[in-house]
Coordinates of C-alpha atoms in Angstrom, one line a residue:
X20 CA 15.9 22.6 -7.0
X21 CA 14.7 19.2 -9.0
X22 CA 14.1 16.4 -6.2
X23 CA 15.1 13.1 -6.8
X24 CA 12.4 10.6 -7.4
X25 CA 14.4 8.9 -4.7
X26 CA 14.1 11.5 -2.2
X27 CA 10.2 11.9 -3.0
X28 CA 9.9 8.5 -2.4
X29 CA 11.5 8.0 0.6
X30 CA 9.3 11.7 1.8
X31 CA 5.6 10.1 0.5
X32 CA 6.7 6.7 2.2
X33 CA 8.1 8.6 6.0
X34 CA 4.7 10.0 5.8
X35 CA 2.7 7.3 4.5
X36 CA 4.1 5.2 7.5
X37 CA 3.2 7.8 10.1
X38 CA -0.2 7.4 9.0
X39 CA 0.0 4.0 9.4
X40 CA -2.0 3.7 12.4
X41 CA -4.6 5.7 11.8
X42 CA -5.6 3.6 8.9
X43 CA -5.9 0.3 10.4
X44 CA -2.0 -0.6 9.6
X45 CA 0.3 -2.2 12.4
X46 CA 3.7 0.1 11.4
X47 CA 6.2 -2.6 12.7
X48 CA 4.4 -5.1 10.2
X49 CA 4.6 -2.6 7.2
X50 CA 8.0 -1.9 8.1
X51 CA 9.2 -5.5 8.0
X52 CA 7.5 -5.6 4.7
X53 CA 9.6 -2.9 3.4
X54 CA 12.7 -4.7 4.7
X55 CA 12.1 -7.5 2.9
X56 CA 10.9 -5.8 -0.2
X57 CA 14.6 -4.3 0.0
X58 CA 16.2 -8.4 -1.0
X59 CA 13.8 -8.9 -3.1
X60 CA 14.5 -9.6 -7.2
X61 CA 13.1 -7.9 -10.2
X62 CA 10.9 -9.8 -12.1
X63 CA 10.6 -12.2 -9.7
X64 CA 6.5 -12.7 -8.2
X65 CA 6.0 -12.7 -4.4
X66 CA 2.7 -13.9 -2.1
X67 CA 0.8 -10.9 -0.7
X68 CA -0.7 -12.8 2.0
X69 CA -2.2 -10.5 4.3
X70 CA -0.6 -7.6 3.4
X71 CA -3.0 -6.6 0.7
X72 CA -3.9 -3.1 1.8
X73 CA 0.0 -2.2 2.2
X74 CA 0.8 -3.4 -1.7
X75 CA -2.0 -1.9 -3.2
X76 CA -0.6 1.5 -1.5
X77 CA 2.8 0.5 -2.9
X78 CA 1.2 0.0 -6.5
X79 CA -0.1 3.3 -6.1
X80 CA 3.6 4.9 -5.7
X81 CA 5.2 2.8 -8.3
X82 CA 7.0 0.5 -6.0
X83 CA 4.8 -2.8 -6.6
X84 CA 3.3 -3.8 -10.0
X85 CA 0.4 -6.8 -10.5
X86 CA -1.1 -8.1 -13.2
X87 CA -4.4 -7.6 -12.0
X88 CA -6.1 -6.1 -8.9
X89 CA -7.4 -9.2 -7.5
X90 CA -3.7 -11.0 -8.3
X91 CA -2.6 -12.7 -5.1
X92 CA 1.0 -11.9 -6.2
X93 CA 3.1 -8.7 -6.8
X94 CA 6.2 -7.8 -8.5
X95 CA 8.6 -5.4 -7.5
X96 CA 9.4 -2.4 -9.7
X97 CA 13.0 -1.5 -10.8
X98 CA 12.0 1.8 -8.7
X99 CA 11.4 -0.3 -5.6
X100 CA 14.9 -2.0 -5.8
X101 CA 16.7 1.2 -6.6
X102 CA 15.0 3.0 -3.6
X103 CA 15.3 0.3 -1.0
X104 CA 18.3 -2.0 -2.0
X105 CA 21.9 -0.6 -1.0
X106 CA 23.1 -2.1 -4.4
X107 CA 25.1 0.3 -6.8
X108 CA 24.4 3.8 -7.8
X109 CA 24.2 4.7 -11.6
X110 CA 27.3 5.3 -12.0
X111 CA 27.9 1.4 -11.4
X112 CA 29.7 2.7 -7.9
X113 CA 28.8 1.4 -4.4
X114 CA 26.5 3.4 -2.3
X115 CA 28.4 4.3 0.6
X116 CA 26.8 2.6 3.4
X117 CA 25.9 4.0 7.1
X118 CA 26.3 1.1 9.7
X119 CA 29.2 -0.4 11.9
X120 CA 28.7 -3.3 14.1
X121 CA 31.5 -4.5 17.2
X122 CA 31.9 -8.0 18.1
X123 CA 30.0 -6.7 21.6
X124 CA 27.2 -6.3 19.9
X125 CA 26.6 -2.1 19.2
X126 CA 25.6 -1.2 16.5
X127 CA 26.3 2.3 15.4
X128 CA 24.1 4.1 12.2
X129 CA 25.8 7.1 10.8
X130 CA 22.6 8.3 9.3
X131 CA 19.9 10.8 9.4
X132 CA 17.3 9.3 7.3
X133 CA 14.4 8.1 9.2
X134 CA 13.4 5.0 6.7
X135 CA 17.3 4.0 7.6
X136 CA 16.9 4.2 11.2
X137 CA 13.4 2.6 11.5
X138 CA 14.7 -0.3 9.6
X139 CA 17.3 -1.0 12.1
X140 CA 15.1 -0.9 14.9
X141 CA 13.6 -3.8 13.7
X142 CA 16.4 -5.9 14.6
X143 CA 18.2 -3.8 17.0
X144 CA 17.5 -1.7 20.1
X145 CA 18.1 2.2 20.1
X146 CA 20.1 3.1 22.9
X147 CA 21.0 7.1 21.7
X148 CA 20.0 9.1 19.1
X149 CA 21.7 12.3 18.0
X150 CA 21.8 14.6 14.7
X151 CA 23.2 12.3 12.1
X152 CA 23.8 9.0 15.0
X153 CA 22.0 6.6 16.4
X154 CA 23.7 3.9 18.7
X155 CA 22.0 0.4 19.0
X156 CA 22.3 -2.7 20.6
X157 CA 21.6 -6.1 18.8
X158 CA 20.1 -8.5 21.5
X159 CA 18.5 -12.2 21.3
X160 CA 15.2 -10.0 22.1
X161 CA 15.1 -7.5 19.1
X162 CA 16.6 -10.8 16.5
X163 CA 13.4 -12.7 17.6
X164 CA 11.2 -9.9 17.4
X165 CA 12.3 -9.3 14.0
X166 CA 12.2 -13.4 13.4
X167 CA 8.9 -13.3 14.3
X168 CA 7.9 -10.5 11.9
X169 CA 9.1 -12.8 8.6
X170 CA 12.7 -11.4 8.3
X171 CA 15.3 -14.4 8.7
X172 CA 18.7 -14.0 9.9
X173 CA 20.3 -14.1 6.7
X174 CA 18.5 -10.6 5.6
X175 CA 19.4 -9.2 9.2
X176 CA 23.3 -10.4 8.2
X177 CA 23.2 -9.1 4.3
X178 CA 21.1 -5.5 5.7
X179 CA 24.2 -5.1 7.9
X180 CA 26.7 -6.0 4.9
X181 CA 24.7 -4.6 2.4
X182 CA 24.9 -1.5 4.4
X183 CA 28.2 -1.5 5.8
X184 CA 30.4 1.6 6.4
X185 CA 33.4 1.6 4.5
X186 CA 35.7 1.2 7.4
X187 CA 33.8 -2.2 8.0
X188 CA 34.2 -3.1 4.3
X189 CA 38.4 -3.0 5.3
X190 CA 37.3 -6.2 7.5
X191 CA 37.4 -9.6 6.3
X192 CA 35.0 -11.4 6.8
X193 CA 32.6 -7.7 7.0
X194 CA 30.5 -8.4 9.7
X195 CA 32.3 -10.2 12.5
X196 CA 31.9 -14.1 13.1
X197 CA 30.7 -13.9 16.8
X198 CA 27.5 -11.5 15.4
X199 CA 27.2 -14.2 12.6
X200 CA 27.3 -17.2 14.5
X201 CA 24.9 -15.6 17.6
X202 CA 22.6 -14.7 14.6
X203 CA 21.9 -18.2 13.2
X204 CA 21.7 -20.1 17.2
X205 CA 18.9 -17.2 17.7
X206 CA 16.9 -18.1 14.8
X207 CA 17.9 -22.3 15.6
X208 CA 16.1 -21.4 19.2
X209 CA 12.7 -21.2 17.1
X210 CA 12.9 -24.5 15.6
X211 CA 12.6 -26.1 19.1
X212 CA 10.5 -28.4 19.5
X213 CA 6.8 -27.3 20.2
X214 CA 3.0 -28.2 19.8
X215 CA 1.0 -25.8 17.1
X216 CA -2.4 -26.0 15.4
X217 CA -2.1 -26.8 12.1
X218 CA -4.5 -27.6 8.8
X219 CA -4.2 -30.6 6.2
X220 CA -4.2 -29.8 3.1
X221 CA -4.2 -33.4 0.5
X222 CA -7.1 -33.1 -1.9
X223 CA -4.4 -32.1 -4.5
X224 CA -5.5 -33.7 -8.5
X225 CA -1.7 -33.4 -9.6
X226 CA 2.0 -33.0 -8.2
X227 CA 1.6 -29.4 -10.1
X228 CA -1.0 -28.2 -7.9
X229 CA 0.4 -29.8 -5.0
X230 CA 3.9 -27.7 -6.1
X231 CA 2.0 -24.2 -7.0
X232 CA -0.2 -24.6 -3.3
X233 CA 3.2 -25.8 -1.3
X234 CA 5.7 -23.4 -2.9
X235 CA 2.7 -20.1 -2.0
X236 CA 2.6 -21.8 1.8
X237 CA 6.4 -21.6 1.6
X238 CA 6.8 -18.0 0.7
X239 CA 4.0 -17.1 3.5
X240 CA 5.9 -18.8 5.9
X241 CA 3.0 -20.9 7.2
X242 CA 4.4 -24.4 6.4
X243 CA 4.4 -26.8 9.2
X244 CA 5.3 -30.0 7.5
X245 CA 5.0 -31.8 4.2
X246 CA 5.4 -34.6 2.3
X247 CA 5.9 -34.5 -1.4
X248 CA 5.4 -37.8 -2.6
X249 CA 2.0 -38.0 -1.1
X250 CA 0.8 -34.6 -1.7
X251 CA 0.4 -33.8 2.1
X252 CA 0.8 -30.4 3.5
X253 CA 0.0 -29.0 6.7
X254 CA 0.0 -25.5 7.6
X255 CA 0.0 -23.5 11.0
X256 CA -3.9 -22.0 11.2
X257 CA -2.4 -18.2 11.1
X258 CA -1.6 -18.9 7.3
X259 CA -4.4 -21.1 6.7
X260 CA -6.6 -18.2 5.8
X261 CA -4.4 -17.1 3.0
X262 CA -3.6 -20.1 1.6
X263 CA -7.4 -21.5 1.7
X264 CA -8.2 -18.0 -0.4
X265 CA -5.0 -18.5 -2.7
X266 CA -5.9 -21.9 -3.6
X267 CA -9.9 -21.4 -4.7
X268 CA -8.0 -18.2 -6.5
X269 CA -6.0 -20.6 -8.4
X270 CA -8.6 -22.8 -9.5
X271 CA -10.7 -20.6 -10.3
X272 CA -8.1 -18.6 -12.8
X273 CA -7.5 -22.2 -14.0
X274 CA -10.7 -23.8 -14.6
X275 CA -11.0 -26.6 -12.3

């Protein structure tokens, strides 16, 4: 029988992330990655911060493409947004999705596919697995693990609709109001107030490289504070690697 190029992606990428530890690669991290590769836009450039190793493996299975090999950004392929997005099929037809959640908080995956399954246990607890099932449990602990992998409650809340059995699709709104609501006063808990390291960044010549430096900080999440008008940006000292590397990239690809 002819296998998808679906289904071998979704094979090389189930064993790819098996081997994830034995080559240096934190599996939770890659896996968030994936997640929000899955929301991303085609044609659109995103930071690779520090997940260079995990896009140039990507590049190599035609889910990533950059310019160049040293390019600090990467572009998703059509391939990656078919494989990973819920989205429509060829056809033009909804895929059917796999997930019902209860105002309680279960979350219930009628699936078998282990990508599917791993990708909700970034946000979720598993409580039961069986053939085709897996029953979860969305707590404030799994949201602000997952918060504090990169993903944001808004891709946790489109995932779940995005993916949403069709006897959750007969609900209006989809996903229940109480999960919504919970969702967003999680992620408003990390905004707290709180005391962090951070580096200045204000040796900027023009408001464009102010804007190309702030906007690559942005996408990183590193950004602690800034001021536009003046050109000042701090960032926390967990990004500050990335961004100090991105920024002598730049000039150097631009002469100054």
């Amino acid at each position: 029988a002819v296998v998808s190029t679906q289904s071998r992606s979704r094979y090389f990428m189930l064993k790819y992330l098996d081997k994830c530890d034995t080559i240096g690669l934190n599996l939770t991290t890659c896996l968030a990655f994936i997640f929000q590769l899955s929301f991303s836009t085609l044609g659109k450039a995103y930071p690779i911060g520090s997940h260079a190793t995990f896009v140039q493996h990507l590049r190599q299975i035609g889910l990533v493409y950059q310019r160049k090999h040293t390019s600090p950004w990467f572009y998703p392929t059509r391939h990656a947004i078919d494989f990973l997005s819920a989205g429509s099929n060829k056809s033009g037809e909804r895929k059917e999705g796999f997930i019902v959640v209860e105002t309680n908080f279960r979350i219930y995956a009628y699936t078998s596919n282990e990508l599917d399954i791993a990708l909700v246990a970034l946000f979720a607890e598993t409580l039961h697995r069986f053939e085709g099932f897996v029953v979860g449990h969305i707590t404030r602990e799994s949201v602000q693990m997952a918060l504090q992998n990169g993903i944001s409650a808004k891709q946790i809340l489109d995932f779940l609709e995005s993916h949403a059995h069709p006897q959750m699709l007969k609900c209006k709104p989809t996903i229940p109001p109480t999960i919504t609501d919970q969702m967003y006063l999680w992620e408003m808990e990390r905004s707290r107030l709180s005391t962090e390291e951070g580096v200045l960044y204000s040796q900027f010549l023009s408001d464009a490289d102010f804007k190309v430096v702030h906007e690559y900080a942005q996408n990183i999440g590193c950004v602690q504070w800034s001021n536009v008008q003046k050109r000042l940006l701090v960032v926390n000292k967990k990004g500050h690697g990335d961004v100090k590397k991105y920024w002598k990239q730049y000039k150097k690809e631009h002469g100054e």
